[in-house]
Each structure stands twice: as C-alpha cells, then as structure tokens.
Amino acid sequence: MSRSPRRVEAPGPFRVDQLRPGDRYELHEGHAIYCAPMEGDGARRVGTAFEVLDSDPAVESAGTDAGFALRPGTLRAPDVSVGGVPDRPGWIQDAVPPLVVEYAGVGQEEDLLREKIADLLAAGTRFIWVVRLVGLRRVEIHEPGQPVRTVVPGDVLLAPGILQNSVPVAALFDRDAAHEVTLRNLLQRRGYQSLDAVKTEGRAKGLREAILQVLAARAIPVDEAARARIAGCTDDARLSRWIERAATSTDLAAILE
C-alpha cells in the first residue's frame, strides 16, 4: 500500500544502492517516495492476502514489502509479492515478482500508484491486483497491454502459471474467508483436496486397522498380497463388509472378495 506517500524531490537523483534496509522509501527514476506506516485496516488485510497467496501449492516464494531494484534509480516494494523473493538479505536485483497485490486505502495518491504499477509492469510483472479499501469493495486487475478489469466479492481472481488455485475476491478482504482458502491450500500441499478428504482417509485408515486387528485376533494368517490389498482400499463400504466377514469367516480369500 502506498500509505499517504509524498514525493521528496532531491537536488540530484538517488540510486538504489544509497538506500539502506529499513529506509521507508521507494524510488522512481531517482526520486524518493516516502511510505508512512500502514493503517490498521490495511495491515490486517495485507496479512490475510499474504497467507492466502504464500500457501498456494504452486507458490515457492512470497513476501511483504520486499524491495525490488528494478533499475539503478527505481526501487519498488509491493505490499505482497508472489514469486522472485529469495531467502537472503539485501535488495532483490535479479528477479521481478510475477504477481503483486497492492492495497489502496484512505490517503492513496493515485498518480503515485499509477507510477508504481507502470514500473512493475514494465519490469515484467504479469498481474497486479489493486485492492480498494475505500468505497465499494473491489479489486482492479492490471496486466501488460490489457485494459484494467474490476472484480467484486463473489468473483474469483486467477493467475495462470503463478497460482494453482483461484482466489475468491472476498479472501483479500475478509479474515475468515482467507482462512478457509489457506486451509484448502495447505491441505493440497499435503496431498489432500479438502478437509472432507482428510476425514475420509481417517475413517478408511481406522477401518483398515480394524480388519487387521480382527484377523489377528482370530489367528487368520495374512499374506503380503492380502495385506497390500487391504492397505490400498479406500472404499468405506467395502472395508466395512470385510470387517463383518472377518468376524465370521476363516477363509481370507472369501473375506476379501
């Protein structure tokens, strides 16, 4: 978010290498732009956006306020950057984030926002989502060479080749919606499509263990092929039938029909 920024004109152009980590400035063509601390509403929503995007199964790196040295006199620090954020100190000089999220709240200076968008798109950013916190909740989508599009809660955002999943617009505003999306993403990172899939696997695992316990209690030998068949079954109904048969039959082949 450009947080009530003001242009600071210098006698001569500044360079990126003159800024130190922690300095509250961005640079545009050698001109310093002061970025004040973020207000509460923006700070909360930047946090939710980061967790939603960083947790996407296709994302390898993301960051907040990461400083990208786009040119010797231009440094930009998007609110949320997806991709191109290395785990090392210093300004980022060898990458550009393919997806950027900017929050625009009270006091946003539109000319400075337009400059920032232009700088990032010219450097190679593919998508910039500007989340508007004043007035109607909406997100403006900026892409190189394309007219600006606007989406609202109830719509979804897509970033093909960057994100695996769509992002509900509501998740960039609402904490509960963001948590739901984050949970989905984290489950997918572990190989589950949903929380229901986790519950289903848990039930199936319990049934498989129960079958083996019944067979062991009845001293029915279980060879490796049968054990593998039981371990590979995820059908609750079939597993339940096998348990019932294991309680009454001693024929392993008949039990596992």
mmCIF file of C-alpha atoms in Angstrom:
data_model
loop_
_atom_site.group_PDB
_atom_site.id
_atom_site.type_symbol
_atom_site.label_atom_id
_atom_site.label_comp_id
_atom_site.label_asym_id
_atom_site.label_seq_id
_atom_site.Cartn_x
_atom_site.Cartn_y
_atom_site.Cartn_z
ATOM 1 C CA MET A 1 0.000 0.000 0.000
ATOM 2 C CA SER A 2 1.252 3.473 -0.810
ATOM 3 C CA ARG A 3 0.489 4.807 2.649
ATOM 4 C CA SER A 4 -0.175 8.546 2.363
ATOM 5 C CA PRO A 5 3.079 8.952 0.410
ATOM 6 C CA ARG A 6 4.646 12.229 -0.633
ATOM 7 C CA ARG A 7 7.205 12.819 -3.335
ATOM 8 C CA VAL A 8 10.533 14.052 -1.915
ATOM 9 C CA GLU A 9 12.409 15.932 -4.621
ATOM 10 C CA ALA A 10 16.183 15.729 -4.281
ATOM 11 C CA PRO A 11 18.804 18.080 -5.691
ATOM 12 C CA GLY A 12 20.109 15.127 -7.659
ATOM 13 C CA PRO A 13 18.816 11.629 -8.428
ATOM 14 C CA PHE A 14 19.040 8.946 -5.800
ATOM 15 C CA ARG A 15 20.218 5.424 -6.530
ATOM 16 C CA VAL A 16 19.006 2.160 -5.086
ATOM 17 C CA ASP A 17 22.412 1.462 -3.561
ATOM 18 C CA GLN A 18 22.065 4.626 -1.466
ATOM 19 C CA LEU A 19 19.046 3.222 0.385
ATOM 20 C CA ARG A 20 19.565 1.054 3.436
ATOM 21 C CA PRO A 21 17.326 -1.800 4.605
ATOM 22 C CA GLY A 22 14.656 -0.281 6.800
ATOM 23 C CA ASP A 23 14.546 3.058 4.984
ATOM 24 C CA ARG A 24 10.895 3.945 4.382
ATOM 25 C CA TYR A 25 11.360 4.985 0.777
ATOM 26 C CA GLU A 26 10.700 3.668 -2.652
ATOM 27 C CA LEU A 27 12.431 5.180 -5.676
ATOM 28 C CA HIS A 28 11.027 6.154 -9.044
ATOM 29 C CA GLU A 29 13.594 7.307 -11.597
ATOM 30 C CA GLY A 30 15.817 8.581 -8.820
ATOM 31 C CA HIS A 31 13.052 10.381 -6.909
ATOM 32 C CA ALA A 32 12.346 9.264 -3.343
ATOM 33 C CA ILE A 33 8.775 8.401 -2.349
ATOM 34 C CA TYR A 34 8.125 8.289 1.393
ATOM 35 C CA CYS A 35 5.911 5.434 2.608
ATOM 36 C CA ALA A 36 4.369 6.087 6.017
ATOM 37 C CA PRO A 37 3.446 3.236 8.398
ATOM 38 C CA MET A 38 0.367 1.289 7.366
ATOM 39 C CA GLU A 39 -3.011 1.882 8.956
ATOM 40 C CA GLY A 40 -4.819 -0.885 10.818
ATOM 41 C CA ASP A 41 -7.259 -1.962 8.099
ATOM 42 C CA GLY A 42 -4.524 -2.229 5.500
ATOM 43 C CA ALA A 43 -2.130 -4.047 7.827
ATOM 44 C CA ARG A 44 -4.736 -6.707 8.651
ATOM 45 C CA ARG A 45 -5.621 -7.299 5.034
ATOM 46 C CA VAL A 46 -2.038 -7.456 3.804
ATOM 47 C CA GLY A 47 -1.547 -10.257 6.335
ATOM 48 C CA THR A 48 -4.537 -12.210 5.069
ATOM 49 C CA ALA A 49 -3.510 -11.744 1.432
ATOM 50 C CA PHE A 50 -0.003 -12.980 2.177
ATOM 51 C CA GLU A 51 -1.214 -16.170 3.891
ATOM 52 C CA VAL A 52 -3.656 -16.929 1.065
ATOM 53 C CA LEU A 53 -1.070 -16.480 -1.686
ATOM 54 C CA ASP A 54 2.000 -17.887 0.078
ATOM 55 C CA SER A 55 0.104 -21.105 0.904
ATOM 56 C CA ASP A 56 -0.934 -21.795 -2.711
ATOM 57 C CA PRO A 57 0.563 -25.166 -3.748
ATOM 58 C CA ALA A 58 2.285 -23.659 -6.783
ATOM 59 C CA VAL A 59 3.990 -20.797 -4.912
ATOM 60 C CA GLU A 60 7.638 -21.243 -3.958
ATOM 61 C CA SER A 61 8.235 -17.781 -2.509
ATOM 62 C CA ALA A 62 6.301 -14.727 -1.407
ATOM 63 C CA GLY A 63 6.950 -11.683 0.750
ATOM 64 C CA THR A 64 5.570 -8.434 2.132
ATOM 65 C CA ASP A 65 7.253 -5.095 1.432
ATOM 66 C CA ALA A 66 10.080 -6.860 -0.420
ATOM 67 C CA GLY A 67 12.326 -4.287 -2.127
ATOM 68 C CA PHE A 68 12.857 -4.960 -5.840
ATOM 69 C CA ALA A 69 15.593 -2.941 -7.556
ATOM 70 C CA LEU A 70 14.023 -2.674 -10.991
ATOM 71 C CA ARG A 71 16.592 -0.190 -12.292
ATOM 72 C CA PRO A 72 19.538 1.685 -10.730
ATOM 73 C CA GLY A 73 17.206 4.529 -9.774
ATOM 74 C CA THR A 74 13.988 2.606 -9.192
ATOM 75 C CA LEU A 75 13.127 0.519 -6.138
ATOM 76 C CA ARG A 76 9.627 -0.823 -5.589
ATOM 77 C CA ALA A 77 8.235 -2.627 -2.522
ATOM 78 C CA PRO A 78 4.804 -4.122 -3.229
ATOM 79 C CA ASP A 79 2.518 -4.853 -0.304
ATOM 80 C CA VAL A 80 2.572 -8.544 -1.289
ATOM 81 C CA SER A 81 4.902 -10.071 -3.881
ATOM 82 C CA VAL A 82 4.410 -13.609 -5.184
ATOM 83 C CA GLY A 83 7.479 -15.198 -6.724
ATOM 84 C CA GLY A 84 11.011 -13.912 -7.045
ATOM 85 C CA VAL A 85 11.566 -13.397 -3.296
ATOM 86 C CA PRO A 86 14.887 -15.004 -2.283
ATOM 87 C CA ASP A 87 15.736 -16.008 1.279
ATOM 88 C CA ARG A 88 18.722 -13.688 1.619
ATOM 89 C CA PRO A 89 19.384 -10.118 2.791
ATOM 90 C CA GLY A 90 19.655 -7.121 0.512
ATOM 91 C CA TRP A 91 17.555 -5.569 -2.200
ATOM 92 C CA ILE A 92 16.305 -8.009 -4.836
ATOM 93 C CA GLN A 93 18.131 -7.195 -8.060
ATOM 94 C CA ASP A 94 17.838 -10.356 -10.133
ATOM 95 C CA ALA A 95 14.087 -11.005 -10.129
ATOM 96 C CA VAL A 96 10.689 -9.406 -10.604
ATOM 97 C CA PRO A 97 7.534 -10.671 -8.864
ATOM 98 C CA PRO A 98 5.115 -12.098 -11.449
ATOM 99 C CA LEU A 99 2.139 -11.323 -9.175
ATOM 100 C CA VAL A 100 1.750 -8.259 -6.958
ATOM 101 C CA VAL A 101 -1.012 -7.158 -4.587
ATOM 102 C CA GLU A 102 -1.365 -3.504 -3.595
ATOM 103 C CA TYR A 103 -3.876 -2.219 -1.037
ATOM 104 C CA ALA A 104 -5.244 1.279 -1.677
ATOM 105 C CA GLY A 105 -6.779 2.908 1.379
ATOM 106 C CA VAL A 106 -7.516 6.353 2.740
ATOM 107 C CA GLY A 107 -4.995 8.921 1.506
ATOM 108 C CA GLN A 108 -3.914 6.911 -1.532
ATOM 109 C CA GLU A 109 -2.330 9.218 -4.111
ATOM 110 C CA GLU A 110 -3.442 7.876 -7.458
ATOM 111 C CA ASP A 111 -0.633 9.367 -9.534
ATOM 112 C CA LEU A 112 1.977 7.613 -7.398
ATOM 113 C CA LEU A 113 0.032 4.350 -7.588
ATOM 114 C CA ARG A 114 -0.102 4.611 -11.383
ATOM 115 C CA GLU A 115 3.679 5.166 -11.485
ATOM 116 C CA LYS A 116 4.272 2.120 -9.309
ATOM 117 C CA ILE A 117 2.011 -0.062 -11.464
ATOM 118 C CA ALA A 118 3.754 1.149 -14.627
ATOM 119 C CA ASP A 119 7.212 0.472 -13.164
ATOM 120 C CA LEU A 120 6.323 -3.091 -12.167
ATOM 121 C CA LEU A 121 4.549 -3.982 -15.413
ATOM 122 C CA ALA A 122 7.426 -2.571 -17.471
ATOM 123 C CA ALA A 123 9.882 -4.680 -15.446
ATOM 124 C CA GLY A 124 7.995 -7.913 -16.127
ATOM 125 C CA THR A 125 5.242 -8.287 -13.515
ATOM 126 C CA ARG A 126 2.327 -10.141 -15.115
ATOM 127 C CA PHE A 127 -0.527 -9.347 -12.730
ATOM 128 C CA ILE A 128 -1.126 -6.502 -10.302
ATOM 129 C CA TRP A 129 -4.205 -6.709 -8.092
ATOM 130 C CA VAL A 130 -5.133 -3.357 -6.566
ATOM 131 C CA VAL A 131 -7.458 -3.956 -3.622
ATOM 132 C CA ARG A 132 -9.626 -0.931 -2.917
ATOM 133 C CA LEU A 133 -10.407 -0.347 0.759
ATOM 134 C CA VAL A 134 -12.424 2.840 0.210
ATOM 135 C CA GLY A 135 -15.937 2.684 -1.215
ATOM 136 C CA LEU A 136 -17.274 -0.439 -2.909
ATOM 137 C CA ARG A 137 -15.118 -3.472 -2.167
ATOM 138 C CA ARG A 138 -13.399 -4.301 -5.428
ATOM 139 C CA VAL A 139 -10.124 -5.418 -6.951
ATOM 140 C CA GLU A 140 -8.648 -3.888 -10.091
ATOM 141 C CA ILE A 141 -6.625 -6.245 -12.286
ATOM 142 C CA HIS A 142 -3.712 -4.750 -14.214
ATOM 143 C CA GLU A 143 -1.894 -6.728 -16.918
ATOM 144 C CA PRO A 144 0.598 -5.578 -19.552
ATOM 145 C CA GLY A 145 -1.137 -4.277 -22.656
ATOM 146 C CA GLN A 146 -4.631 -5.034 -21.326
ATOM 147 C CA PRO A 147 -7.430 -2.731 -20.158
ATOM 148 C CA VAL A 148 -7.975 -2.657 -16.414
ATOM 149 C CA ARG A 149 -10.651 -5.091 -15.214
ATOM 150 C CA THR A 150 -12.585 -4.861 -11.959
ATOM 151 C CA VAL A 151 -13.930 -7.766 -9.899
ATOM 152 C CA VAL A 152 -16.008 -7.756 -6.710
ATOM 153 C CA PRO A 153 -16.796 -10.177 -3.857
ATOM 154 C CA GLY A 154 -18.453 -13.238 -5.361
ATOM 155 C CA ASP A 155 -15.925 -13.243 -8.214
ATOM 156 C CA VAL A 156 -12.574 -15.023 -8.251
ATOM 157 C CA LEU A 157 -9.070 -13.976 -9.256
ATOM 158 C CA LEU A 158 -6.824 -16.115 -11.448
ATOM 159 C CA ALA A 159 -3.074 -16.003 -12.058
ATOM 160 C CA PRO A 160 -2.319 -18.832 -14.527
ATOM 161 C CA GLY A 161 1.206 -20.168 -14.292
ATOM 162 C CA ILE A 162 1.702 -18.481 -10.910
ATOM 163 C CA LEU A 163 -1.092 -19.793 -8.697
ATOM 164 C CA GLN A 164 -2.596 -23.272 -8.799
ATOM 165 C CA ASN A 165 -5.902 -22.178 -7.302
ATOM 166 C CA SER A 166 -8.319 -19.357 -7.887
ATOM 167 C CA VAL A 167 -8.587 -16.727 -5.156
ATOM 168 C CA PRO A 168 -12.040 -15.550 -4.081
ATOM 169 C CA VAL A 169 -12.111 -11.766 -4.037
ATOM 170 C CA ALA A 170 -13.613 -11.958 -0.539
ATOM 171 C CA ALA A 171 -10.416 -13.631 0.726
ATOM 172 C CA LEU A 172 -8.468 -10.400 0.135
ATOM 173 C CA PHE A 173 -10.844 -8.519 2.456
ATOM 174 C CA ASP A 174 -12.276 -10.988 4.960
ATOM 175 C CA ARG A 175 -10.149 -12.873 7.501
ATOM 176 C CA ASP A 176 -12.479 -15.876 7.794
ATOM 177 C CA ALA A 177 -12.656 -16.273 4.006
ATOM 178 C CA ALA A 178 -8.860 -16.047 3.867
ATOM 179 C CA HIS A 179 -8.508 -18.782 6.500
ATOM 180 C CA GLU A 180 -10.777 -21.113 4.501
ATOM 181 C CA VAL A 181 -8.691 -20.635 1.365
ATOM 182 C CA THR A 182 -5.446 -21.037 3.301
ATOM 183 C CA LEU A 183 -6.659 -24.293 4.851
ATOM 184 C CA ARG A 184 -7.581 -25.633 1.405
ATOM 185 C CA ASN A 185 -4.164 -24.665 0.071
ATOM 186 C CA LEU A 186 -2.254 -26.214 2.972
ATOM 187 C CA LEU A 187 -4.210 -29.473 2.691
ATOM 188 C CA GLN A 188 -3.422 -29.614 -1.025
ATOM 189 C CA ARG A 189 0.253 -29.138 -0.237
ATOM 190 C CA ARG A 190 -0.047 -32.376 1.769
ATOM 191 C CA GLY A 191 -1.882 -34.219 -0.995
ATOM 192 C CA TYR A 192 -5.492 -33.724 0.149
ATOM 193 C CA GLN A 193 -8.104 -31.959 -1.934
ATOM 194 C CA SER A 194 -10.238 -30.885 1.012
ATOM 195 C CA LEU A 195 -10.900 -31.322 4.717
ATOM 196 C CA ASP A 196 -13.544 -33.924 3.785
ATOM 197 C CA ALA A 197 -10.796 -35.911 2.061
ATOM 198 C CA VAL A 198 -8.799 -35.908 5.302
ATOM 199 C CA LYS A 199 -11.824 -37.123 7.246
ATOM 200 C CA THR A 200 -12.499 -39.820 4.652
ATOM 201 C CA GLU A 201 -8.905 -41.040 4.799
ATOM 202 C CA GLY A 202 -9.080 -41.098 8.573
ATOM 203 C CA ARG A 203 -12.188 -43.288 8.515
ATOM 204 C CA ALA A 204 -10.680 -45.605 5.923
ATOM 205 C CA LYS A 205 -7.447 -45.891 7.899
ATOM 206 C CA GLY A 206 -9.399 -46.838 11.011
ATOM 207 C CA LEU A 207 -11.354 -49.489 9.124
ATOM 208 C CA ARG A 208 -8.182 -50.977 7.612
ATOM 209 C CA GLU A 209 -6.610 -51.216 11.056
ATOM 210 C CA ALA A 210 -9.785 -52.820 12.415
ATOM 211 C CA ILE A 211 -9.741 -55.524 9.722
ATOM 212 C CA LEU A 212 -6.149 -56.448 10.528
ATOM 213 C CA GLN A 213 -6.934 -56.498 14.250
ATOM 214 C CA VAL A 214 -9.909 -58.831 13.750
ATOM 215 C CA LEU A 215 -7.881 -61.144 11.519
ATOM 216 C CA ALA A 216 -5.044 -61.205 14.057
ATOM 217 C CA ALA A 217 -7.441 -61.854 16.944
ATOM 218 C CA ARG A 218 -8.891 -64.819 15.059
ATOM 219 C CA ALA A 219 -5.395 -66.083 14.127
ATOM 220 C CA ILE A 220 -6.107 -65.861 10.401
ATOM 221 C CA PRO A 221 -2.785 -65.592 8.506
ATOM 222 C CA VAL A 222 -2.495 -62.553 6.234
ATOM 223 C CA ASP A 223 -0.004 -62.823 3.394
ATOM 224 C CA GLU A 224 1.706 -59.821 1.781
ATOM 225 C CA ALA A 225 -0.695 -59.715 -1.176
ATOM 226 C CA ALA A 226 -3.721 -59.596 1.121
ATOM 227 C CA ARG A 227 -2.076 -57.021 3.367
ATOM 228 C CA ALA A 228 -1.328 -54.823 0.337
ATOM 229 C CA ARG A 229 -4.919 -55.160 -0.872
ATOM 230 C CA ILE A 230 -6.261 -54.052 2.489
ATOM 231 C CA ALA A 231 -3.781 -51.183 2.692
ATOM 232 C CA GLY A 232 -4.760 -49.955 -0.769
ATOM 233 C CA CYS A 233 -8.518 -49.947 -0.220
ATOM 234 C CA THR A 234 -10.177 -46.560 0.415
ATOM 235 C CA ASP A 235 -13.810 -47.623 -0.014
ATOM 236 C CA ASP A 236 -15.537 -47.373 3.367
ATOM 237 C CA ALA A 237 -18.402 -49.659 2.351
ATOM 238 C CA ARG A 238 -16.076 -52.392 1.128
ATOM 239 C CA LEU A 239 -13.884 -52.142 4.203
ATOM 240 C CA SER A 240 -16.959 -52.449 6.416
ATOM 241 C CA ARG A 241 -18.013 -55.620 4.579
ATOM 242 C CA TRP A 242 -14.543 -57.098 5.032
ATOM 243 C CA ILE A 243 -14.738 -56.450 8.782
ATOM 244 C CA GLU A 244 -18.095 -58.229 9.013
ATOM 245 C CA ARG A 245 -16.771 -61.218 7.064
ATOM 246 C CA ALA A 246 -13.556 -61.302 9.101
ATOM 247 C CA ALA A 247 -15.675 -61.737 12.215
ATOM 248 C CA THR A 248 -17.430 -64.871 10.883
ATOM 249 C CA SER A 249 -15.216 -66.478 8.229
ATOM 250 C CA THR A 250 -11.778 -68.051 8.331
ATOM 251 C CA ASP A 251 -11.309 -68.015 4.531
ATOM 252 C CA LEU A 252 -9.168 -64.969 3.765
ATOM 253 C CA ALA A 253 -9.999 -65.092 0.037
ATOM 254 C CA ALA A 254 -13.721 -65.108 0.807
ATOM 255 C CA ILE A 255 -13.315 -62.281 3.308
ATOM 256 C CA LEU A 256 -11.638 -60.055 0.742
ATOM 257 C CA GLU A 257 -13.997 -60.732 -2.162
#
